[in-house]
CSV table of C-alpha atoms and ligand atoms in Angstrom, one decimal:
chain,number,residue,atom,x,y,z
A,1,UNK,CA,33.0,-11.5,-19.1
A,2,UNK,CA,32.6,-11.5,-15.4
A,3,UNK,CA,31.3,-7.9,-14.2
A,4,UNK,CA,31.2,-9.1,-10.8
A,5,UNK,CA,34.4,-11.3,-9.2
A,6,UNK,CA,33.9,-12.1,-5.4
A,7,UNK,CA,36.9,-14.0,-3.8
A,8,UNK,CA,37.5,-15.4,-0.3
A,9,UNK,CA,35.6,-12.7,1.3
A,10,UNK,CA,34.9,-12.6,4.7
A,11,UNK,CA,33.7,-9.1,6.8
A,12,UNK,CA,32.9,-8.5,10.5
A,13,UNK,CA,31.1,-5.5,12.0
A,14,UNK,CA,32.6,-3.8,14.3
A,15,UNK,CA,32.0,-5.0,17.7
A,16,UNK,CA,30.0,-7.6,16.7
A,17,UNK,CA,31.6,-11.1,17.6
A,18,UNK,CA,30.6,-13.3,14.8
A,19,UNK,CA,31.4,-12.6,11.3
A,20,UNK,CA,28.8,-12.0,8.8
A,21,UNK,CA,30.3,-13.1,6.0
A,22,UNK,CA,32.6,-16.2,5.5
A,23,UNK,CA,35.1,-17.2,2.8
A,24,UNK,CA,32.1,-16.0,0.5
A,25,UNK,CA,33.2,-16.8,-3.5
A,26,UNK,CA,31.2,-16.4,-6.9
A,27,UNK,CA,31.2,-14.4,-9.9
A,28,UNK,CA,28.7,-12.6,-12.0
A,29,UNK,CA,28.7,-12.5,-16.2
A,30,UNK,CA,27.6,-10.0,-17.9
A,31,UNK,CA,23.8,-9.7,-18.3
A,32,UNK,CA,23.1,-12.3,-15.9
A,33,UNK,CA,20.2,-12.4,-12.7
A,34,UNK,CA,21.7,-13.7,-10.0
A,35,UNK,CA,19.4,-14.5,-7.2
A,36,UNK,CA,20.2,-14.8,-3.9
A,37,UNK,CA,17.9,-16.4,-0.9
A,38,UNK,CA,17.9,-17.7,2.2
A,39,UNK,CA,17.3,-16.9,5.5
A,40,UNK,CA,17.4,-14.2,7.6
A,41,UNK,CA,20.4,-13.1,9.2
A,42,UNK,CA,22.2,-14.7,6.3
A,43,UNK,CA,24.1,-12.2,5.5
A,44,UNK,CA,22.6,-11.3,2.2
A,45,UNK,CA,22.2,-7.6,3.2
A,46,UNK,CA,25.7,-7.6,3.9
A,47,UNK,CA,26.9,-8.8,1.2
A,48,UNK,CA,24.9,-6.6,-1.1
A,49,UNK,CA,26.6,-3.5,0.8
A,50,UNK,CA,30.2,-5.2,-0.3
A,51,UNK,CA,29.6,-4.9,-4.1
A,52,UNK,CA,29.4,-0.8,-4.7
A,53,UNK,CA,31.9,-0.4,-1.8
A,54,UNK,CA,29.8,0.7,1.5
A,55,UNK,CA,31.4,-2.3,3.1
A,56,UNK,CA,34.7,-1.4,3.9
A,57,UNK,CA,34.7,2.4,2.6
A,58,UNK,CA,32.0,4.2,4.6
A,59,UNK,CA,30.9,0.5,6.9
A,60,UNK,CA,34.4,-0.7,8.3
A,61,UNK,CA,35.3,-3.9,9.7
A,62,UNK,CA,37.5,-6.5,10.0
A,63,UNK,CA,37.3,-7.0,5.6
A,64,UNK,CA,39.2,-10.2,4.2
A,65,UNK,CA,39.5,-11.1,0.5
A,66,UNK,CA,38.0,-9.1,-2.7
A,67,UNK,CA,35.7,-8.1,-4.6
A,68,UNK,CA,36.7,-6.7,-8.0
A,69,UNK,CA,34.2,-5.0,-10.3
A,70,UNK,CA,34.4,-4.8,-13.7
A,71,UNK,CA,32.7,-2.2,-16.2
A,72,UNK,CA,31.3,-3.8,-19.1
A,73,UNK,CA,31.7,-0.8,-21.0
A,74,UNK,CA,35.3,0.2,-20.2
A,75,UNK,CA,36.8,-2.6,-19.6
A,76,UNK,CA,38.0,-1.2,-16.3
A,77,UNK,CA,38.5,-2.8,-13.5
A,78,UNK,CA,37.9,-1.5,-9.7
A,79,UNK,CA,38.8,-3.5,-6.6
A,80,UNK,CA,36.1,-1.7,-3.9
A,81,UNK,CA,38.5,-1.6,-1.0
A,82,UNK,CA,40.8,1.0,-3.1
A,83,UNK,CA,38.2,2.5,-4.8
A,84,UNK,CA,35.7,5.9,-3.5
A,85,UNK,CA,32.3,4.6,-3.1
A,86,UNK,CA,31.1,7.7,-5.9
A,87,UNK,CA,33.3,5.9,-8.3
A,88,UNK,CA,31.5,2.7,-7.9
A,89,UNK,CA,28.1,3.9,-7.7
A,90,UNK,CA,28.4,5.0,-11.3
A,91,UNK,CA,28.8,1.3,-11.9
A,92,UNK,CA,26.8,-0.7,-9.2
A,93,UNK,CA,23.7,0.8,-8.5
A,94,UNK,CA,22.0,-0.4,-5.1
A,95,UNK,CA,18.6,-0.5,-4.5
A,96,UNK,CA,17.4,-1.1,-0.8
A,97,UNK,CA,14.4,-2.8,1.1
A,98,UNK,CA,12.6,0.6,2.1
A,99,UNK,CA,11.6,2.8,-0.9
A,100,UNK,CA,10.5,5.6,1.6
A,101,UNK,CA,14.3,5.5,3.3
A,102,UNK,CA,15.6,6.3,-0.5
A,103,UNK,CA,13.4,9.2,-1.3
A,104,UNK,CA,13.7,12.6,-0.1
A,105,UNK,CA,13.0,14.9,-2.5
A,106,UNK,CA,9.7,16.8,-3.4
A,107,UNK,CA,9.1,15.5,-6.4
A,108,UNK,CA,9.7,12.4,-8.8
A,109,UNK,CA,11.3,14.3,-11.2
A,110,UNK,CA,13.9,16.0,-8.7
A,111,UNK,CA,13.9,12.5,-6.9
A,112,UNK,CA,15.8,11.0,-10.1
A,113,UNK,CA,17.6,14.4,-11.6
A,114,UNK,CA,19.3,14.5,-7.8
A,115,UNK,CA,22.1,12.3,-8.6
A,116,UNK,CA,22.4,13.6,-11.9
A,117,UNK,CA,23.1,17.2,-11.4
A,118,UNK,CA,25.8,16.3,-8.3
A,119,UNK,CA,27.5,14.6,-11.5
A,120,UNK,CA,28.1,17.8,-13.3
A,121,UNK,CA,26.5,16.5,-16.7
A,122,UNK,CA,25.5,18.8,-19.3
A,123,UNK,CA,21.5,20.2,-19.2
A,124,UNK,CA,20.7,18.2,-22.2
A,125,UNK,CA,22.0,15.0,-20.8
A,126,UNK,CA,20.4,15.2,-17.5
A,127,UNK,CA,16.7,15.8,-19.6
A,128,UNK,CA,17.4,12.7,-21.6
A,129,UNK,CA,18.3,10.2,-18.7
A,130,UNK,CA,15.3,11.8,-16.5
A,131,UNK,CA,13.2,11.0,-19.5
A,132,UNK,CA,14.7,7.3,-19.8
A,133,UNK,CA,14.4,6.6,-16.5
A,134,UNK,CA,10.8,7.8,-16.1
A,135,UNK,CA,9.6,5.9,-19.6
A,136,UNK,CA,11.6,2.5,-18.1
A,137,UNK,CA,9.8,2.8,-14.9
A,138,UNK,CA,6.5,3.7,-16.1
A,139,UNK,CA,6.2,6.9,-14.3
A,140,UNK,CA,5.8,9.0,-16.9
A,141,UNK,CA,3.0,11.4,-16.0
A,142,UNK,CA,3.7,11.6,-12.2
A,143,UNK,CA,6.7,14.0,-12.7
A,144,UNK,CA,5.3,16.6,-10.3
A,145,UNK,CA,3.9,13.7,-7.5
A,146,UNK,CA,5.1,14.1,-4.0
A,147,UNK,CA,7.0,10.8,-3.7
A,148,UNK,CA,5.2,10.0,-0.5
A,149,UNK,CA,1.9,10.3,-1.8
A,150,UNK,CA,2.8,7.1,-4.4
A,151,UNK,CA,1.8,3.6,-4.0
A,152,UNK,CA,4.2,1.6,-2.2
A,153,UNK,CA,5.0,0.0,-5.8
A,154,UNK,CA,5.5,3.7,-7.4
A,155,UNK,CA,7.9,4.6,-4.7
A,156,UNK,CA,9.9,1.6,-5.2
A,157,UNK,CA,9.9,2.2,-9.0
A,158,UNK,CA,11.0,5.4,-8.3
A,159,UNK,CA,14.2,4.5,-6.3
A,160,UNK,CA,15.3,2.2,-9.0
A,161,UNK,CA,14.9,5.5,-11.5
A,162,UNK,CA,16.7,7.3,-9.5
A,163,UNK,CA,19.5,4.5,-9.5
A,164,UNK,CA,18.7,4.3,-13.4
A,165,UNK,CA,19.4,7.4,-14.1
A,166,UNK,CA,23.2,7.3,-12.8
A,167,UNK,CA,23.4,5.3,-15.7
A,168,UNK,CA,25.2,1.6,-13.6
A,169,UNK,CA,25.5,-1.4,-15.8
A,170,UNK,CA,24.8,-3.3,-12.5
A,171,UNK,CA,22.0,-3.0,-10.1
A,172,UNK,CA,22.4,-4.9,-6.8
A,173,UNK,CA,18.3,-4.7,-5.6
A,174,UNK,CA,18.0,-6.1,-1.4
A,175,UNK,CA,14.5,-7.2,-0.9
A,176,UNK,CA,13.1,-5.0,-3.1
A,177,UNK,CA,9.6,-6.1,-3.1
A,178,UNK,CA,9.3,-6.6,1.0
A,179,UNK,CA,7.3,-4.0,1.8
A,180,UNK,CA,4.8,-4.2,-0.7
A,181,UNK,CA,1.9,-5.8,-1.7
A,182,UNK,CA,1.1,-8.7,-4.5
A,183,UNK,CA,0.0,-5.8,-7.0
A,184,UNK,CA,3.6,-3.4,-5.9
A,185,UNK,CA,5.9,-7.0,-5.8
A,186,UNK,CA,4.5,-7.8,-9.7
A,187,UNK,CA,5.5,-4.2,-10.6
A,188,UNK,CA,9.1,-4.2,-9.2
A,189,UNK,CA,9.6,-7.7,-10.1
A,190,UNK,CA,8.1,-6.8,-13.6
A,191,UNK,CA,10.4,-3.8,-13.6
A,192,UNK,CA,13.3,-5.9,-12.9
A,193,UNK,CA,13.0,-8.1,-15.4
A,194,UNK,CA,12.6,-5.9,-18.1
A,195,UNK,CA,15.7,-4.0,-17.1
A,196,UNK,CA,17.9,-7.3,-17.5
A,197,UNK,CA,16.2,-8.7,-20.3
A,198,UNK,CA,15.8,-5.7,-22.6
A,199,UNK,CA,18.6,-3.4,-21.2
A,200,UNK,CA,21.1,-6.1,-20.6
A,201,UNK,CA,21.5,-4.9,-17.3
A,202,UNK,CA,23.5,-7.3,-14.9
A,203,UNK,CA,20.8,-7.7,-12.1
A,204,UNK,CA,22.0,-9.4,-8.6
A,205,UNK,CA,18.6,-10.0,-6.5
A,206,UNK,CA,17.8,-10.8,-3.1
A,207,UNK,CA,14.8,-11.5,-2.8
A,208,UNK,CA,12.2,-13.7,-0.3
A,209,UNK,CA,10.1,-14.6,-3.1
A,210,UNK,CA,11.7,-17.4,-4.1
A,211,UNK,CA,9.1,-18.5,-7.1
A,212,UNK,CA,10.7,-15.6,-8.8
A,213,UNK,CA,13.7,-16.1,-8.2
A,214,UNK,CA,13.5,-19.7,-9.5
A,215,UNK,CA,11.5,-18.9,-12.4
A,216,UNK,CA,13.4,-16.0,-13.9
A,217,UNK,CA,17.4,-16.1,-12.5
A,218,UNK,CA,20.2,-17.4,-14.3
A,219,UNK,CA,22.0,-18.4,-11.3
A,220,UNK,CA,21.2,-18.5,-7.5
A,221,UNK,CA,22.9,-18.6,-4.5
A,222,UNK,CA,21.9,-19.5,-1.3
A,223,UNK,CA,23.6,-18.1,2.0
A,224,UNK,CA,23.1,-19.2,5.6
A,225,UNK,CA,25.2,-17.7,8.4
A,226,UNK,CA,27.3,-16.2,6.5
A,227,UNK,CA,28.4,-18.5,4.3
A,228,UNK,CA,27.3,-19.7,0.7
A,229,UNK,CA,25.6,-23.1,0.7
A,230,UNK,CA,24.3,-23.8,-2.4
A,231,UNK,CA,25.0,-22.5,-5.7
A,232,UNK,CA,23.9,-23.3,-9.0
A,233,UNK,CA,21.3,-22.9,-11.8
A,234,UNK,CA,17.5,-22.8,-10.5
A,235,UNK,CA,17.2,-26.3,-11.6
A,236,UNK,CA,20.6,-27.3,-9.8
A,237,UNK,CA,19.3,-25.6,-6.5
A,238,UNK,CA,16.1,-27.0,-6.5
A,239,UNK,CA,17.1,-30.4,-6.3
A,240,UNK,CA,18.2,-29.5,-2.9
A,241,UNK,CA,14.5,-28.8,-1.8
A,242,UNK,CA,15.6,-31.0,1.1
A,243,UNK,CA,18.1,-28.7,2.0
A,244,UNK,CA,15.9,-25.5,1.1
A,245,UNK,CA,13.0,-26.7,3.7
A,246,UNK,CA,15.5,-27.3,6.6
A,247,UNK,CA,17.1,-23.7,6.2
A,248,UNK,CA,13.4,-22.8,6.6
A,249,UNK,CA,13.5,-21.2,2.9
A,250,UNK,CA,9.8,-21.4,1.4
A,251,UNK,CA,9.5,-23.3,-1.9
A,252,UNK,CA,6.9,-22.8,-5.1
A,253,UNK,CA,3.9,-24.9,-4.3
A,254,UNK,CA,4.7,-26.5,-8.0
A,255,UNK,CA,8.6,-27.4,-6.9
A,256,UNK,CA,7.1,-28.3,-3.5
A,257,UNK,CA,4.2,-30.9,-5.6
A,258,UNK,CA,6.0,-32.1,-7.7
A,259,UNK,CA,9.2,-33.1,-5.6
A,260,UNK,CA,7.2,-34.8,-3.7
A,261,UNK,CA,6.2,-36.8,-6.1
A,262,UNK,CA,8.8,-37.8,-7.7
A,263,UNK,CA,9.9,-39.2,-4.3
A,264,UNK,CA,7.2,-41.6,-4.6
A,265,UNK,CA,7.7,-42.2,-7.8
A,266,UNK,CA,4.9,-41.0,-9.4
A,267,UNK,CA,6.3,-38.1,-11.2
A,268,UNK,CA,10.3,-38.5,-13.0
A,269,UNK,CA,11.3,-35.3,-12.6
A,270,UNK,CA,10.5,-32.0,-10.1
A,271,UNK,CA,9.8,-28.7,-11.3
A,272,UNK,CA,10.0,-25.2,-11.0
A,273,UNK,CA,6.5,-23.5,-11.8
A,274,UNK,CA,3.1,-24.3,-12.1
A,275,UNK,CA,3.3,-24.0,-15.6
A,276,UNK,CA,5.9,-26.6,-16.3
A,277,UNK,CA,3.7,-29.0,-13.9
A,278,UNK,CA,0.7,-28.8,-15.6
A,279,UNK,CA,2.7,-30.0,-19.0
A,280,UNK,CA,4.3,-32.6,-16.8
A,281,UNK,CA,0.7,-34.2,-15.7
A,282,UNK,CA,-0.6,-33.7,-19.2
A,283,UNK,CA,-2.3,-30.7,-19.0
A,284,UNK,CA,-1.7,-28.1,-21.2
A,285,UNK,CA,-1.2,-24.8,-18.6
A,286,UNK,CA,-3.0,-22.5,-21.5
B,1,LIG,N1,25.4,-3.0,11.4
B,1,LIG,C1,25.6,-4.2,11.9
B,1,LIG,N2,26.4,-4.3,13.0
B,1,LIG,C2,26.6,-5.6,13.5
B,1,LIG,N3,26.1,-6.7,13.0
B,1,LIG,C3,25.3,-6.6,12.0
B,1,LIG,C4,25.0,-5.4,11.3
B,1,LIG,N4,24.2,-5.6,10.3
B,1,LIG,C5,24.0,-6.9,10.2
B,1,LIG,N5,24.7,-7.5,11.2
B,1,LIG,C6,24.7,-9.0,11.5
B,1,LIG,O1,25.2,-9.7,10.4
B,1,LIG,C7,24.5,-10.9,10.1
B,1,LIG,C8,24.0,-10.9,8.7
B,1,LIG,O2,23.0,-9.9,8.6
B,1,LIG,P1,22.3,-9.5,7.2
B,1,LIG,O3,21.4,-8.4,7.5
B,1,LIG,O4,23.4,-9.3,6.2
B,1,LIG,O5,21.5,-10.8,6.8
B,1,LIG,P2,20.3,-11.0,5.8
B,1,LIG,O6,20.5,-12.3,5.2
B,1,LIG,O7,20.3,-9.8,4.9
B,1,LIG,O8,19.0,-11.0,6.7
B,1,LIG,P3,17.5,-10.4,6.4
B,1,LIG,O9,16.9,-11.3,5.4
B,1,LIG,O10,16.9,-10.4,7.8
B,1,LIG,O11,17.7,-9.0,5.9
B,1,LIG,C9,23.4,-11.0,11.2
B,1,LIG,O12,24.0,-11.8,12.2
B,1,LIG,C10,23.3,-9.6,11.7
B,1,LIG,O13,22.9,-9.5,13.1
C-alpha cells in the first residue's frame, strides 16, 4: 500500500525565478525509510514541506502535479492541495532541522501535551500518549526540564515526541541530526530507527549522513536542482558512487574502499558498511 503517492510535481516560490522542484515522482509503502540525500539547494527541504501540505496551503507558489496521502489506518485518502494542513498533520508529522525553532513551551511535558489538548481529546487519552511518547523517546524522568536546558540530542528527541504524540503514521524528519553532535546524531538516528522498525512507522529522511542512510533505508532518492536523479535501493544507488562524488555527496569510507577496488579488480563487488567489508576481505567484523 503506498501511504505516500508523489506525481509530476513541480513548485516555485514566489518571486523566485527558478523552480525548486521539477516533475518530481515516487511513492512510499507502508512501513518503509525512504532516505533522501544530496546536495544543498536540492530541494529536499522543499519537498519535505509538500508532503503534510505547508507547500501550497500556508507556502504558495506556482504548484504543479500531486501529492496524495494515504492513511494506513483509514484507508483514506487526502490530496494536500484540497486538504487543511491540521488535517494532514494528524497523518504526516514533520520534524525540522532546528530542535530549538520547534520548542516553545516551559516544559517537556507541556512541550508534547501542546498539540494534544488543541485536539480536544479526552484527559485520559492525552495522559496515555504523553506517557508513550516520553517512554519512545527516552525522556522519561525529564518531564519538568526546561526544554532549553536539554542537550542538543534531548531537544531534538523531544520535537519528535511532540510530533509522536499527535499520533501520524508518517513522519517526514529534514536534517534532523544537523545540529548535533556524534553522541545527539546516534540518539536521533537511534530514535528513528526504532520508531520504523518497531512501530511500523512510515519514516521519509533527509539526512547528510549518508552512511545511515545507506545502511538502514529501504529506498533512497537523490535530488539535485530540483529534480530527482537517482532512485533505487541503497545497493542500486550506490553503484552510482561516480555519480554521488560529482554531485559532491560524501560516501561511507567502506563504499568509498571498496569501490575503488573493485575498479581495479581486486575486490568483485562494492559495499555499503564497514562491516560488510571486513567479511568481504576475510575478516570477521566481530
Ligand atoms: N522560501 C523560499 N523562497 C524562495 N526560494 C527558496 C525558498 N526556500 C528555498 N528556496 C530555493 O529553493 C531551492 C531548493 O532549496 P531547498 O532548501 O529545498 O534545498 P535543500 O536540498 O533542502 O538544501 P539544504 O540541504 O541546504 O537544506 C534553492 O534554490 C533555494 O534557494
Amino acid at each position: 500500500m503506498n501511504v505516500i503517492s508523489v506525481e509530476d510535481l513541480r513548485f516555485r516560490y514566489r518571486r523566485a525565478e527558478r523552480y525548486s522542484l521539477k516533475d518530481v515522482s515516487f511513492t512510499v509503502k507502508r512501513g518503509e525509510l525512504l532516505g533522501i540525500i544530496g546536495p544543498s539547494g536540492g530541494g529536499k527541504s522543499t519537498l519535505c514541506l509538500t508532503l503534510n501540505g505547508i507547500i501550497p496551503n500556508s507556502i504558495k507558489g506556482e504548484f504543479e502535479g500531486d501529492v496524495v496521502i494515504t492513511d494506513p489506518r483509514t484507508g483514506e485518502e487526502y490530496n494536500t492541495k484540497e486538504t487543511p494542513v491540521p488535517t494532514l498533520s494528524a497523518v504526516v508529522g514533520l520534524v525540522l532541522q532546528n530542535p530549538e525553532s520547534q520548542l516553545f513551551n516551559m516544559t517537556v511535558e507541556e512541550e508534547i501535551a501542546f498539540g494534544l489538548e488543541n485536539l480536544g481529546l479526552e484527559r485520559n487519552e492525552i495522559l496515555r500518549r504523553l506517557r508513550w511518547a516520553l517512554e519512545v523517546t527516552g525522556l522519561r524522568g525529564l518531564e519538568g526540564e526546561f526544554p532549553p536546558n536539554l542537550s542538543g540530542g534531548q531537544q531534538q528527541r523531544l520535537a519528535i515526541a511532540a510530533v509522536l504524540a499527535m499520533d501520524p503514521s508518517i513522519i517526514v524528519l529534514d536534517e534532523p541530526t544537523s545540529q548535533l553532535d556524534p553522541v545527539g546524531r546516534r540518539e536521533v538516528l537511534g530514535l528513528v530507527s526504532l520508531l520504523n522498525r518497531e512501530h511500523g512507522i512510515t519514516v521519509v529522511l533527509v539526512e547528510h549522513h549518508t552512511d545511515y542512510i545507506l545502511r538502514y533505508a529501504d529506498r533512497v532518492i537523490v535530488m539535485d536542482r530540483g529534480e530527482i536523479v537517482l532512485q533505487g535501493t541503497p545497493e542500486e544507488v550506490a553503484e552510482e558512487a561516480d555519480t554521488l562524488r560529482k554531485l559532491g555527496v560524501k560516501l561511507p569510507p567502506a563504499l568509498e574502499v571498496s569501490h575503488e577496488l573493485r575498479k581495479r579488480g581486486v575486490l568483485g563487488e562494492a559495499v555499503l558498511t564497514p562491516e560488510a567489508f571486513l567479511r568481504l576481505i576475510g575478516r570477521s567484523s566481530d
